[in-house]
Amino acid sequence: MQEPEVHEPDEVRGAHGAHGAPEADEAEATRREAGATESSRANRGWWDRNADEYQIEHGTFLGDDRFVWGPEGLDEVEAELLGPSEELKGKDVLEIGAGAAQCARWLAAQGARPVALDISHRQLQHALRIGGSFPLVCADAGDLPFADGSFDLACSAYGALPFVADPVRVLREVRRVLRPGGRFVFSVTHPIRWAFPDEPGPEGLSVSGSYFDRTPYVEQDEEGRAVYVEHHRTIGDRVRDVVAADFRLVDLVEPQWPAWNTSEWGGWSPLRGNLIPGSAIFVCERD
């Protein structure tokens, strides 16, 4: 496979990452406003710096060619949120916020024609290392470098949407590149988690903040420049975003924590997962 193709628009918009990711060295965690350009630049840099560590820490759980929707371990093999696996053959599929392209690799094994897109060049180098015979594109989710109606399906497992200041822009871009009848499925940290401390034990079960506080979570350097940003949306906000982008919401999945999953990292654990939802998966269709 060739090196990832790089598409970087003049004005960078959007971002992506993973909730509960480790803080950058000496970064100050705060809650403050962060616009589209600042968010995108911060998260692009964060993932380029931390992609190696992320793949070492989570690579075993994610696998090289599994399609996992979130920390609970819900697998597309069982969930079929994009449709039955036997119907994926020959479909053009865009994975947004692909990381090392594990989901795209699974899609390719089903006979689909995936394209893996990520804002981080270093993440896509890990996709290149693992291998696969599909395109890798380094670009921002808010400025997709594809023609209208290029794809039958699109997906994003904890990529892009939790980390952009303007989610409607991303959703409209996804709708633009989908063909009529196309489906977009994306997963994010469940909004209720923002009201609780990011701790895996009992201390993470008491509300510590307002669910309705939409102020972004920002890690910044000594000069106040953001080095990592996440944006909070309530469930209602997410639904309104989907509708504003002219998608039809056909399902909202809140996976339960399975008994087999004994993993614990960041704020994720069987204790918390059995009591409050951790992920929200939105299944959207373009009419």
Short mmCIF file of C-alpha atoms in Angstrom, two decimals:
data_model
loop_
_atom_site.label_atom_id
_atom_site.label_comp_id
_atom_site.label_asym_id
_atom_site.label_seq_id
_atom_site.Cartn_x
_atom_site.Cartn_y
_atom_site.Cartn_z
CA MET A 1 0.00 0.00 0.00
CA GLN A 2 1.21 3.52 -0.73
CA GLU A 3 1.73 6.27 1.83
CA PRO A 4 -1.55 7.94 2.87
CA GLU A 5 -2.74 10.66 0.53
CA VAL A 6 -2.83 13.98 2.35
CA HIS A 7 -5.68 16.47 1.87
CA GLU A 8 -5.35 19.55 4.05
CA PRO A 9 -7.75 22.43 3.27
CA ASP A 10 -6.61 26.02 3.81
CA GLU A 11 -8.90 26.40 6.82
CA VAL A 12 -8.82 23.28 8.94
CA ARG A 13 -12.12 22.32 10.57
CA GLY A 14 -13.12 19.47 12.86
CA ALA A 15 -11.15 17.01 14.95
CA HIS A 16 -11.23 13.53 16.36
CA GLY A 17 -9.91 11.55 19.30
CA ALA A 18 -10.92 9.21 22.12
CA HIS A 19 -12.65 10.15 25.38
CA GLY A 20 -10.49 9.38 28.39
CA ALA A 21 -7.25 9.61 26.42
CA PRO A 22 -4.14 10.34 28.51
CA GLU A 23 -3.22 13.96 28.94
CA ALA A 24 -0.27 15.44 27.10
CA ASP A 25 2.87 16.02 29.20
CA GLU A 26 2.43 19.02 31.51
CA ALA A 27 -0.90 19.92 29.91
CA GLU A 28 -3.48 21.76 32.00
CA ALA A 29 -7.00 20.33 31.91
CA THR A 30 -9.77 22.92 31.86
CA ARG A 31 -13.23 23.68 30.52
CA ARG A 32 -13.35 26.59 28.08
CA GLU A 33 -14.59 27.52 24.64
CA ALA A 34 -12.66 26.18 21.67
CA GLY A 35 -13.59 26.90 18.08
CA ALA A 36 -13.43 24.71 15.00
CA THR A 37 -9.95 25.65 13.84
CA GLU A 38 -8.38 25.44 17.31
CA SER A 39 -10.03 22.08 17.98
CA SER A 40 -8.88 20.61 14.71
CA ARG A 41 -5.29 21.79 15.02
CA ALA A 42 -5.07 20.60 18.63
CA ASN A 43 -6.43 17.14 17.95
CA ARG A 44 -4.45 16.62 14.77
CA GLY A 45 -1.26 17.33 16.74
CA TRP A 46 -2.36 15.24 19.72
CA TRP A 47 -3.01 12.16 17.63
CA ASP A 48 0.19 12.51 15.65
CA ARG A 49 2.10 12.61 18.95
CA ASN A 50 0.12 9.89 20.74
CA ALA A 51 -0.84 7.43 17.99
CA ASP A 52 1.98 5.03 18.87
CA GLU A 53 0.99 4.88 22.54
CA TYR A 54 -2.69 4.51 21.68
CA GLN A 55 -2.10 1.56 19.36
CA ILE A 56 0.12 -0.15 21.94
CA GLU A 57 -2.48 0.33 24.68
CA HIS A 58 -5.64 -0.50 22.71
CA GLY A 59 -4.39 -2.47 19.72
CA THR A 60 -5.04 -5.87 21.29
CA PHE A 61 -8.63 -4.98 22.20
CA LEU A 62 -9.33 -3.47 18.79
CA GLY A 63 -7.54 -6.19 16.85
CA ASP A 64 -6.22 -5.68 13.34
CA ASP A 65 -9.43 -6.40 11.49
CA ARG A 66 -12.36 -6.19 13.93
CA PHE A 67 -15.18 -3.68 13.73
CA VAL A 68 -15.78 -2.61 17.33
CA TRP A 69 -18.20 0.23 18.02
CA GLY A 70 -16.86 1.24 21.43
CA PRO A 71 -15.26 0.24 24.74
CA GLU A 72 -18.11 -2.16 25.54
CA GLY A 73 -16.86 -4.31 22.68
CA LEU A 74 -20.06 -4.34 20.60
CA ASP A 75 -18.95 -5.94 17.33
CA GLU A 76 -20.47 -5.21 13.94
CA VAL A 77 -20.50 -8.96 13.28
CA GLU A 78 -23.36 -9.23 15.79
CA ALA A 79 -24.79 -5.72 15.65
CA GLU A 80 -25.18 -5.43 11.84
CA LEU A 81 -25.85 -1.70 12.17
CA LEU A 82 -24.58 -1.16 8.64
CA GLY A 83 -26.71 -4.08 7.44
CA PRO A 84 -26.18 -7.83 7.13
CA SER A 85 -22.55 -8.63 6.40
CA GLU A 86 -23.47 -10.61 3.28
CA GLU A 87 -24.97 -7.43 1.82
CA LEU A 88 -21.78 -5.38 2.23
CA LYS A 89 -20.07 -6.98 -0.75
CA GLY A 90 -19.41 -4.46 -3.48
CA LYS A 91 -20.51 -1.48 -1.35
CA ASP A 92 -18.44 1.71 -1.28
CA VAL A 93 -17.91 2.57 2.40
CA LEU A 94 -16.23 5.57 4.02
CA GLU A 95 -14.75 5.14 7.51
CA ILE A 96 -14.30 8.52 9.23
CA GLY A 97 -11.80 8.87 12.06
CA ALA A 98 -10.40 5.49 11.07
CA GLY A 99 -7.27 5.45 13.21
CA ALA A 100 -5.38 2.33 12.16
CA ALA A 101 -8.34 1.38 9.92
CA GLN A 102 -9.37 -1.75 11.80
CA CYS A 103 -13.02 -1.27 10.81
CA ALA A 104 -12.14 -0.63 7.16
CA ARG A 105 -10.03 -3.79 7.16
CA TRP A 106 -13.02 -5.82 8.42
CA LEU A 107 -15.23 -4.24 5.78
CA ALA A 108 -12.75 -5.17 3.06
CA ALA A 109 -12.83 -8.78 4.28
CA GLN A 110 -16.60 -8.77 3.73
CA GLY A 111 -16.09 -7.75 0.10
CA ALA A 112 -16.81 -4.04 0.57
CA ARG A 113 -14.70 -1.28 -0.98
CA PRO A 114 -13.70 0.87 2.02
CA VAL A 115 -11.84 4.15 2.18
CA ALA A 116 -10.24 4.96 5.55
CA LEU A 117 -10.03 8.66 6.45
CA ASP A 118 -8.35 10.20 9.48
CA ILE A 119 -7.08 13.63 10.50
CA SER A 120 -3.84 12.12 11.83
CA HIS A 121 -1.11 11.12 9.42
CA ARG A 122 0.59 9.07 12.14
CA GLN A 123 -2.56 7.05 12.81
CA LEU A 124 -2.77 6.22 9.12
CA GLN A 125 0.86 5.15 9.16
CA HIS A 126 -0.24 2.48 11.64
CA ALA A 127 -2.93 1.47 9.16
CA LEU A 128 -0.20 1.22 6.54
CA ARG A 129 1.92 -0.89 8.90
CA ILE A 130 -0.89 -3.38 9.53
CA GLY A 131 -1.71 -3.53 5.84
CA GLY A 132 -4.69 -3.74 3.54
CA SER A 133 -5.64 -3.05 -0.06
CA PHE A 134 -7.81 0.05 0.32
CA PRO A 135 -7.15 3.81 0.15
CA LEU A 136 -5.99 5.80 3.16
CA VAL A 137 -6.84 9.50 3.14
CA CYS A 138 -5.54 12.10 5.61
CA ALA A 139 -8.17 14.85 5.75
CA ASP A 140 -10.56 16.70 8.01
CA ALA A 141 -14.07 15.32 8.45
CA GLY A 142 -15.50 18.80 7.95
CA ASP A 143 -14.01 19.05 4.44
CA LEU A 144 -14.33 15.61 2.87
CA PRO A 145 -12.26 15.42 -0.34
CA PHE A 146 -14.81 13.33 -2.26
CA ALA A 147 -17.39 14.02 -4.93
CA ASP A 148 -21.09 14.08 -4.16
CA GLY A 149 -22.65 10.62 -3.99
CA SER A 150 -19.37 8.69 -3.78
CA PHE A 151 -20.39 6.15 -1.12
CA ASP A 152 -23.18 3.73 -0.25
CA LEU A 153 -22.37 3.69 3.48
CA ALA A 154 -20.34 5.67 6.02
CA CYS A 155 -19.28 4.82 9.56
CA SER A 156 -17.37 6.33 12.44
CA ALA A 157 -16.53 4.42 15.62
CA TYR A 158 -15.57 7.10 18.16
CA GLY A 159 -14.02 9.17 15.38
CA ALA A 160 -14.54 12.84 14.49
CA LEU A 161 -18.02 13.61 15.90
CA PRO A 162 -17.11 13.79 19.62
CA PHE A 163 -14.29 16.20 18.85
CA VAL A 164 -15.58 18.77 16.39
CA ALA A 165 -16.94 22.20 17.29
CA ASP A 166 -19.42 22.08 14.40
CA PRO A 167 -20.90 18.55 14.19
CA VAL A 168 -23.65 19.63 11.77
CA ARG A 169 -20.99 20.61 9.24
CA VAL A 170 -19.49 17.12 9.45
CA LEU A 171 -22.90 15.46 9.19
CA ARG A 172 -23.78 17.54 6.13
CA GLU A 173 -20.48 16.62 4.52
CA VAL A 174 -21.18 12.93 5.15
CA ARG A 175 -24.67 13.28 3.71
CA ARG A 176 -23.23 15.01 0.64
CA VAL A 177 -20.86 12.14 -0.18
CA LEU A 178 -23.54 9.47 0.41
CA ARG A 179 -25.80 8.22 -2.35
CA PRO A 180 -29.59 8.42 -1.88
CA GLY A 181 -30.65 5.70 0.54
CA GLY A 182 -27.17 5.65 2.09
CA ARG A 183 -26.63 4.95 5.77
CA PHE A 184 -24.29 6.64 8.25
CA VAL A 185 -23.64 5.04 11.63
CA PHE A 186 -21.51 6.78 14.24
CA SER A 187 -20.68 6.13 17.88
CA VAL A 188 -19.70 8.63 20.56
CA THR A 189 -19.17 8.68 24.29
CA HIS A 190 -22.65 8.62 25.82
CA PRO A 191 -23.47 12.23 26.80
CA ILE A 192 -24.51 11.21 30.34
CA ARG A 193 -20.86 10.35 31.07
CA TRP A 194 -19.98 14.05 31.02
CA ALA A 195 -21.86 14.55 34.29
CA PHE A 196 -19.68 11.97 36.10
CA PRO A 197 -15.97 11.92 37.00
CA ASP A 198 -13.81 10.04 34.50
CA GLU A 199 -12.96 7.33 37.03
CA PRO A 200 -13.56 3.55 36.75
CA GLY A 201 -14.32 2.87 40.43
CA PRO A 202 -17.08 3.88 42.88
CA GLU A 203 -15.82 7.47 42.87
CA GLY A 204 -16.97 7.63 39.24
CA LEU A 205 -20.62 6.97 40.14
CA SER A 206 -21.51 10.32 41.71
CA VAL A 207 -22.57 13.27 39.59
CA SER A 208 -19.87 15.94 39.66
CA GLY A 209 -21.07 18.38 37.01
CA SER A 210 -24.05 19.51 35.00
CA TYR A 211 -25.14 17.31 32.11
CA PHE A 212 -26.26 20.54 30.44
CA ASP A 213 -22.85 22.23 30.60
CA ARG A 214 -21.68 22.17 27.00
CA THR A 215 -18.34 23.87 27.66
CA PRO A 216 -15.62 21.87 25.86
CA TYR A 217 -12.98 19.89 27.72
CA VAL A 218 -9.59 21.31 26.80
CA GLU A 219 -6.01 20.36 27.60
CA GLN A 220 -3.71 23.32 27.02
CA ASP A 221 -0.01 24.09 27.22
CA GLU A 222 1.70 26.71 29.38
CA GLU A 223 0.87 29.42 26.86
CA GLY A 224 -2.82 28.54 26.85
CA ARG A 225 -2.81 26.85 23.44
CA ALA A 226 -5.10 23.86 23.19
CA VAL A 227 -3.36 20.53 22.66
CA TYR A 228 -6.48 18.35 22.95
CA VAL A 229 -10.20 19.18 22.77
CA GLU A 230 -13.49 17.31 23.24
CA HIS A 231 -16.92 18.82 22.71
CA HIS A 232 -20.00 17.87 24.72
CA ARG A 233 -23.46 17.49 23.20
CA THR A 234 -26.55 16.24 25.00
CA ILE A 235 -28.60 13.40 23.53
CA GLY A 236 -31.15 15.97 22.37
CA ASP A 237 -28.38 18.02 20.73
CA ARG A 238 -27.16 14.97 18.83
CA VAL A 239 -30.66 14.19 17.57
CA ARG A 240 -31.18 17.79 16.47
CA ASP A 241 -27.80 17.76 14.73
CA VAL A 242 -28.79 14.67 12.76
CA VAL A 243 -32.09 16.26 11.74
CA ALA A 244 -30.43 19.59 10.86
CA ALA A 245 -28.16 17.73 8.44
CA ASP A 246 -31.24 16.24 6.69
CA PHE A 247 -30.61 12.72 7.92
CA ARG A 248 -33.36 10.47 9.25
CA LEU A 249 -32.54 8.86 12.60
CA VAL A 250 -33.63 5.22 12.44
CA ASP A 251 -32.07 3.88 15.65
CA LEU A 252 -30.17 4.93 18.77
CA VAL A 253 -28.23 2.07 20.35
CA GLU A 254 -26.92 2.17 23.94
CA PRO A 255 -24.83 -1.00 24.32
CA GLN A 256 -24.86 -2.79 27.66
CA TRP A 257 -21.55 -3.86 29.17
CA PRO A 258 -21.08 -7.59 28.41
CA ALA A 259 -20.02 -10.10 31.04
CA TRP A 260 -16.97 -11.17 29.03
CA ASN A 261 -15.44 -7.70 29.02
CA THR A 262 -13.26 -7.33 32.13
CA SER A 263 -11.24 -4.42 30.72
CA GLU A 264 -10.68 -1.32 32.79
CA TRP A 265 -9.04 1.86 31.56
CA GLY A 266 -9.67 5.54 32.06
CA GLY A 267 -13.31 5.88 33.08
CA TRP A 268 -14.28 2.56 31.52
CA SER A 269 -14.94 -0.47 33.71
CA PRO A 270 -17.46 -3.29 34.27
CA LEU A 271 -18.67 -1.49 37.41
CA ARG A 272 -19.63 1.68 35.60
CA GLY A 273 -20.67 -0.08 32.41
CA ASN A 274 -23.26 -2.17 34.25
CA LEU A 275 -24.88 0.92 35.82
CA ILE A 276 -24.73 3.77 33.31
CA PRO A 277 -24.38 3.74 29.52
CA GLY A 278 -20.96 4.49 28.08
CA SER A 279 -21.61 4.71 24.35
CA ALA A 280 -24.35 6.04 22.10
CA ILE A 281 -24.58 4.79 18.52
CA PHE A 282 -26.65 6.78 16.02
CA VAL A 283 -27.98 5.01 12.94
CA CYS A 284 -28.90 7.57 10.27
CA GLU A 285 -30.15 7.31 6.72
CA ARG A 286 -30.22 9.68 3.79
CA ASP A 287 -33.55 9.71 1.95
#
